[in-house]
Amino acid sequence: MYTEMFKSFSEQTEKTLAPYAKFNKVFAKNVEQLTELQLSAVRAYSDLGLKQLKAVSEVKDIQSLTAFNSQQLETLTKLSQQLLDDSNKFSSVAQSFKTEVEELVADNVKQATPAI
């Protein structure tokens, strides 16, 4: 008798907590993806900054200053492209998260709404 009662309680608890577990998995996956993107972005921007520091440290005369200045446009183009790419990646991850959460909500509404 008690075994059946505990089994029923366990099943009900599992059904009740299932949406929370699904949401937590989606959320954890999203945080992991965002963290990886942020680390990648920081690494790329750090590399770019270090290259700039090295390049400016090699400026010794007018010719090297002219060469450094001519490389700045290329560097700014790379930086702009990197920022645009990172923005698109972050947007994609956010859109994916939104879609998955909407699907979870729709599934839960379907399950909670009695069949008519």
mmCIF file with all atom_site columns, C-alpha atoms in Angstrom:
data_model
loop_
_atom_site.group_PDB
_atom_site.id
_atom_site.type_symbol
_atom_site.label_atom_id
_atom_site.label_alt_id
_atom_site.label_comp_id
_atom_site.label_asym_id
_atom_site.label_entity_id
_atom_site.label_seq_id
_atom_site.pdbx_PDB_ins_code
_atom_site.Cartn_x
_atom_site.Cartn_y
_atom_site.Cartn_z
_atom_site.occupancy
_atom_site.B_iso_or_equiv
_atom_site.pdbx_formal_charge
_atom_site.auth_seq_id
_atom_site.auth_comp_id
_atom_site.auth_asym_id
_atom_site.auth_atom_id
_atom_site.pdbx_PDB_model_num
ATOM 1   C CA . MET A 1 1   ? 0.000   0.000  0.000   1.00 0.00 ? 1   MET A CA 1
ATOM 2   C CA . TYR A 1 2   ? 2.725   2.462  0.969   1.00 0.00 ? 2   TYR A CA 1
ATOM 3   C CA . THR A 1 3   ? 4.836   1.346  -1.959  1.00 0.00 ? 3   THR A CA 1
ATOM 4   C CA . GLU A 1 4   ? 2.074   2.232  -4.388  1.00 0.00 ? 4   GLU A CA 1
ATOM 5   C CA . MET A 1 5   ? 1.531   5.580  -2.695  1.00 0.00 ? 5   MET A CA 1
ATOM 6   C CA . PHE A 1 6   ? 5.236   6.456  -2.859  1.00 0.00 ? 6   PHE A CA 1
ATOM 7   C CA . LYS A 1 7   ? 5.409   5.317  -6.469  1.00 0.00 ? 7   LYS A CA 1
ATOM 8   C CA . SER A 1 8   ? 2.433   7.513  -7.364  1.00 0.00 ? 8   SER A CA 1
ATOM 9   C CA . PHE A 1 9   ? 3.943   10.471 -5.480  1.00 0.00 ? 9   PHE A CA 1
ATOM 10  C CA . SER A 1 10  ? 7.268   9.960  -7.229  1.00 0.00 ? 10  SER A CA 1
ATOM 11  C CA . GLU A 1 11  ? 5.646   9.848  -10.669 1.00 0.00 ? 11  GLU A CA 1
ATOM 12  C CA . GLN A 1 12  ? 3.617   12.985 -9.987  1.00 0.00 ? 12  GLN A CA 1
ATOM 13  C CA . THR A 1 13  ? 6.682   14.819 -8.728  1.00 0.00 ? 13  THR A CA 1
ATOM 14  C CA . GLU A 1 14  ? 8.650   13.757 -11.779 1.00 0.00 ? 14  GLU A CA 1
ATOM 15  C CA . LYS A 1 15  ? 5.903   14.994 -14.118 1.00 0.00 ? 15  LYS A CA 1
ATOM 16  C CA . THR A 1 16  ? 5.664   18.263 -12.212 1.00 0.00 ? 16  THR A CA 1
ATOM 17  C CA . LEU A 1 17  ? 9.408   18.937 -12.266 1.00 0.00 ? 17  LEU A CA 1
ATOM 18  C CA . ALA A 1 18  ? 10.050  17.751 -15.846 1.00 0.00 ? 18  ALA A CA 1
ATOM 19  C CA . PRO A 1 19  ? 9.477   21.205 -17.416 1.00 0.00 ? 19  PRO A CA 1
ATOM 20  C CA . TYR A 1 20  ? 11.919  22.766 -14.954 1.00 0.00 ? 20  TYR A CA 1
ATOM 21  C CA . ALA A 1 21  ? 14.544  20.161 -15.770 1.00 0.00 ? 21  ALA A CA 1
ATOM 22  C CA . LYS A 1 22  ? 14.083  20.749 -19.510 1.00 0.00 ? 22  LYS A CA 1
ATOM 23  C CA . PHE A 1 23  ? 14.355  24.508 -19.063 1.00 0.00 ? 23  PHE A CA 1
ATOM 24  C CA . ASN A 1 24  ? 17.491  24.121 -16.944 1.00 0.00 ? 24  ASN A CA 1
ATOM 25  C CA . LYS A 1 25  ? 19.110  21.999 -19.671 1.00 0.00 ? 25  LYS A CA 1
ATOM 26  C CA . VAL A 1 26  ? 18.275  24.574 -22.349 1.00 0.00 ? 26  VAL A CA 1
ATOM 27  C CA . PHE A 1 27  ? 19.491  27.400 -20.109 1.00 0.00 ? 27  PHE A CA 1
ATOM 28  C CA . ALA A 1 28  ? 22.758  25.615 -19.263 1.00 0.00 ? 28  ALA A CA 1
ATOM 29  C CA . LYS A 1 29  ? 23.406  24.924 -22.955 1.00 0.00 ? 29  LYS A CA 1
ATOM 30  C CA . ASN A 1 30  ? 22.773  28.593 -23.754 1.00 0.00 ? 30  ASN A CA 1
ATOM 31  C CA . VAL A 1 31  ? 25.127  29.797 -21.013 1.00 0.00 ? 31  VAL A CA 1
ATOM 32  C CA . GLU A 1 32  ? 27.798  27.381 -22.231 1.00 0.00 ? 32  GLU A CA 1
ATOM 33  C CA . GLN A 1 33  ? 27.504  28.647 -25.816 1.00 0.00 ? 33  GLN A CA 1
ATOM 34  C CA . LEU A 1 34  ? 27.607  32.287 -24.722 1.00 0.00 ? 34  LEU A CA 1
ATOM 35  C CA . THR A 1 35  ? 30.638  31.659 -22.528 1.00 0.00 ? 35  THR A CA 1
ATOM 36  C CA . GLU A 1 36  ? 32.485  29.982 -25.390 1.00 0.00 ? 36  GLU A CA 1
ATOM 37  C CA . LEU A 1 37  ? 31.635  32.867 -27.709 1.00 0.00 ? 37  LEU A CA 1
ATOM 38  C CA . GLN A 1 38  ? 32.776  35.434 -25.163 1.00 0.00 ? 38  GLN A CA 1
ATOM 39  C CA . LEU A 1 39  ? 36.051  33.645 -24.528 1.00 0.00 ? 39  LEU A CA 1
ATOM 40  C CA . SER A 1 40  ? 36.656  33.379 -28.249 1.00 0.00 ? 40  SER A CA 1
ATOM 41  C CA . ALA A 1 41  ? 35.903  37.070 -28.720 1.00 0.00 ? 41  ALA A CA 1
ATOM 42  C CA . VAL A 1 42  ? 38.190  38.107 -25.866 1.00 0.00 ? 42  VAL A CA 1
ATOM 43  C CA . ARG A 1 43  ? 40.960  35.964 -27.317 1.00 0.00 ? 43  ARG A CA 1
ATOM 44  C CA . ALA A 1 44  ? 40.543  37.503 -30.787 1.00 0.00 ? 44  ALA A CA 1
ATOM 45  C CA . TYR A 1 45  ? 40.451  41.080 -29.472 1.00 0.00 ? 45  TYR A CA 1
ATOM 46  C CA . SER A 1 46  ? 43.443  40.445 -27.229 1.00 0.00 ? 46  SER A CA 1
ATOM 47  C CA . ASP A 1 47  ? 45.435  39.067 -30.159 1.00 0.00 ? 47  ASP A CA 1
ATOM 48  C CA . LEU A 1 48  ? 44.524  42.093 -32.236 1.00 0.00 ? 48  LEU A CA 1
ATOM 49  C CA . GLY A 1 49  ? 45.532  44.452 -29.420 1.00 0.00 ? 49  GLY A CA 1
ATOM 50  C CA . LEU A 1 50  ? 48.845  42.692 -28.915 1.00 0.00 ? 50  LEU A CA 1
ATOM 51  C CA . LYS A 1 51  ? 49.602  42.868 -32.631 1.00 0.00 ? 51  LYS A CA 1
ATOM 52  C CA . GLN A 1 52  ? 48.889  46.585 -32.525 1.00 0.00 ? 52  GLN A CA 1
ATOM 53  C CA . LEU A 1 53  ? 51.199  47.052 -29.531 1.00 0.00 ? 53  LEU A CA 1
ATOM 54  C CA . LYS A 1 54  ? 53.980  45.169 -31.279 1.00 0.00 ? 54  LYS A CA 1
ATOM 55  C CA . ALA A 1 55  ? 53.457  47.158 -34.465 1.00 0.00 ? 55  ALA A CA 1
ATOM 56  C CA . VAL A 1 56  ? 53.536  50.519 -32.683 1.00 0.00 ? 56  VAL A CA 1
ATOM 57  C CA . SER A 1 57  ? 56.619  49.511 -30.704 1.00 0.00 ? 57  SER A CA 1
ATOM 58  C CA . GLU A 1 58  ? 58.475  48.990 -33.974 1.00 0.00 ? 58  GLU A CA 1
ATOM 59  C CA . VAL A 1 59  ? 57.876  52.569 -35.125 1.00 0.00 ? 59  VAL A CA 1
ATOM 60  C CA . LYS A 1 60  ? 61.350  54.106 -35.222 1.00 0.00 ? 60  LYS A CA 1
ATOM 61  C CA . ASP A 1 61  ? 61.240  56.668 -38.022 1.00 0.00 ? 61  ASP A CA 1
ATOM 62  C CA . ILE A 1 62  ? 58.938  58.386 -40.505 1.00 0.00 ? 62  ILE A CA 1
ATOM 63  C CA . GLN A 1 63  ? 58.879  55.424 -42.889 1.00 0.00 ? 63  GLN A CA 1
ATOM 64  C CA . SER A 1 64  ? 57.872  52.958 -40.191 1.00 0.00 ? 64  SER A CA 1
ATOM 65  C CA . LEU A 1 65  ? 55.257  55.451 -38.912 1.00 0.00 ? 65  LEU A CA 1
ATOM 66  C CA . THR A 1 66  ? 53.831  55.740 -42.418 1.00 0.00 ? 66  THR A CA 1
ATOM 67  C CA . ALA A 1 67  ? 53.728  51.955 -42.755 1.00 0.00 ? 67  ALA A CA 1
ATOM 68  C CA . PHE A 1 68  ? 52.042  51.668 -39.342 1.00 0.00 ? 68  PHE A CA 1
ATOM 69  C CA . ASN A 1 69  ? 49.426  54.269 -40.263 1.00 0.00 ? 69  ASN A CA 1
ATOM 70  C CA . SER A 1 70  ? 48.683  52.539 -43.551 1.00 0.00 ? 70  SER A CA 1
ATOM 71  C CA . GLN A 1 71  ? 48.053  49.277 -41.682 1.00 0.00 ? 71  GLN A CA 1
ATOM 72  C CA . GLN A 1 72  ? 45.529  50.965 -39.382 1.00 0.00 ? 72  GLN A CA 1
ATOM 73  C CA . LEU A 1 73  ? 42.780  50.967 -41.993 1.00 0.00 ? 73  LEU A CA 1
ATOM 74  C CA . GLU A 1 74  ? 43.269  47.230 -42.513 1.00 0.00 ? 74  GLU A CA 1
ATOM 75  C CA . THR A 1 75  ? 43.229  46.679 -38.750 1.00 0.00 ? 75  THR A CA 1
ATOM 76  C CA . LEU A 1 76  ? 40.043  48.713 -38.333 1.00 0.00 ? 76  LEU A CA 1
ATOM 77  C CA . THR A 1 77  ? 38.430  46.712 -41.131 1.00 0.00 ? 77  THR A CA 1
ATOM 78  C CA . LYS A 1 78  ? 39.374  43.457 -39.372 1.00 0.00 ? 78  LYS A CA 1
ATOM 79  C CA . LEU A 1 79  ? 38.043  44.792 -36.076 1.00 0.00 ? 79  LEU A CA 1
ATOM 80  C CA . SER A 1 80  ? 34.765  45.894 -37.668 1.00 0.00 ? 80  SER A CA 1
ATOM 81  C CA . GLN A 1 81  ? 34.332  42.496 -39.301 1.00 0.00 ? 81  GLN A CA 1
ATOM 82  C CA . GLN A 1 82  ? 35.124  40.701 -36.035 1.00 0.00 ? 82  GLN A CA 1
ATOM 83  C CA . LEU A 1 83  ? 32.571  42.825 -34.166 1.00 0.00 ? 83  LEU A CA 1
ATOM 84  C CA . LEU A 1 84  ? 29.949  42.143 -36.829 1.00 0.00 ? 84  LEU A CA 1
ATOM 85  C CA . ASP A 1 85  ? 30.638  38.398 -36.792 1.00 0.00 ? 85  ASP A CA 1
ATOM 86  C CA . ASP A 1 86  ? 30.509  38.263 -32.991 1.00 0.00 ? 86  ASP A CA 1
ATOM 87  C CA . SER A 1 87  ? 27.268  40.219 -32.960 1.00 0.00 ? 87  SER A CA 1
ATOM 88  C CA . ASN A 1 88  ? 25.723  37.787 -35.455 1.00 0.00 ? 88  ASN A CA 1
ATOM 89  C CA . LYS A 1 89  ? 26.870  34.791 -33.412 1.00 0.00 ? 89  LYS A CA 1
ATOM 90  C CA . PHE A 1 90  ? 25.434  36.209 -30.194 1.00 0.00 ? 90  PHE A CA 1
ATOM 91  C CA . SER A 1 91  ? 22.190  37.027 -31.960 1.00 0.00 ? 91  SER A CA 1
ATOM 92  C CA . SER A 1 92  ? 21.994  33.488 -33.337 1.00 0.00 ? 92  SER A CA 1
ATOM 93  C CA . VAL A 1 93  ? 22.490  31.961 -29.893 1.00 0.00 ? 93  VAL A CA 1
ATOM 94  C CA . ALA A 1 94  ? 19.846  34.276 -28.396 1.00 0.00 ? 94  ALA A CA 1
ATOM 95  C CA . GLN A 1 95  ? 17.381  33.433 -31.166 1.00 0.00 ? 95  GLN A CA 1
ATOM 96  C CA . SER A 1 96  ? 17.994  29.712 -30.678 1.00 0.00 ? 96  SER A CA 1
ATOM 97  C CA . PHE A 1 97  ? 17.405  30.043 -26.934 1.00 0.00 ? 97  PHE A CA 1
ATOM 98  C CA . LYS A 1 98  ? 14.191  32.004 -27.515 1.00 0.00 ? 98  LYS A CA 1
ATOM 99  C CA . THR A 1 99  ? 12.908  29.373 -29.943 1.00 0.00 ? 99  THR A CA 1
ATOM 100 C CA . GLU A 1 100 ? 13.668  26.499 -27.585 1.00 0.00 ? 100 GLU A CA 1
ATOM 101 C CA . VAL A 1 101 ? 11.992  28.240 -24.641 1.00 0.00 ? 101 VAL A CA 1
ATOM 102 C CA . GLU A 1 102 ? 8.923   28.999 -26.764 1.00 0.00 ? 102 GLU A CA 1
ATOM 103 C CA . GLU A 1 103 ? 8.732   25.324 -27.736 1.00 0.00 ? 103 GLU A CA 1
ATOM 104 C CA . LEU A 1 104 ? 8.966   24.290 -24.079 1.00 0.00 ? 104 LEU A CA 1
ATOM 105 C CA . VAL A 1 105 ? 6.201   26.719 -23.126 1.00 0.00 ? 105 VAL A CA 1
ATOM 106 C CA . ALA A 1 106 ? 3.987   25.518 -25.988 1.00 0.00 ? 106 ALA A CA 1
ATOM 107 C CA . ASP A 1 107 ? 4.492   21.887 -24.955 1.00 0.00 ? 107 ASP A CA 1
ATOM 108 C CA . ASN A 1 108 ? 3.672   22.685 -21.338 1.00 0.00 ? 108 ASN A CA 1
ATOM 109 C CA . VAL A 1 109 ? 0.548   24.609 -22.314 1.00 0.00 ? 109 VAL A CA 1
ATOM 110 C CA . LYS A 1 110 ? -0.573  21.653 -24.438 1.00 0.00 ? 110 LYS A CA 1
ATOM 111 C CA . GLN A 1 111 ? -0.055  19.263 -21.548 1.00 0.00 ? 111 GLN A CA 1
ATOM 112 C CA . ALA A 1 112 ? -1.757  21.552 -19.037 1.00 0.00 ? 112 ALA A CA 1
ATOM 113 C CA . THR A 1 113 ? -4.770  22.268 -21.252 1.00 0.00 ? 113 THR A CA 1
ATOM 114 C CA . PRO A 1 114 ? -7.381  19.522 -21.020 1.00 0.00 ? 114 PRO A CA 1
ATOM 115 C CA . ALA A 1 115 ? -8.372  17.854 -24.280 1.00 0.00 ? 115 ALA A CA 1
ATOM 116 C CA . ILE A 1 116 ? -11.612 19.238 -25.622 1.00 0.00 ? 116 ILE A CA 1
#
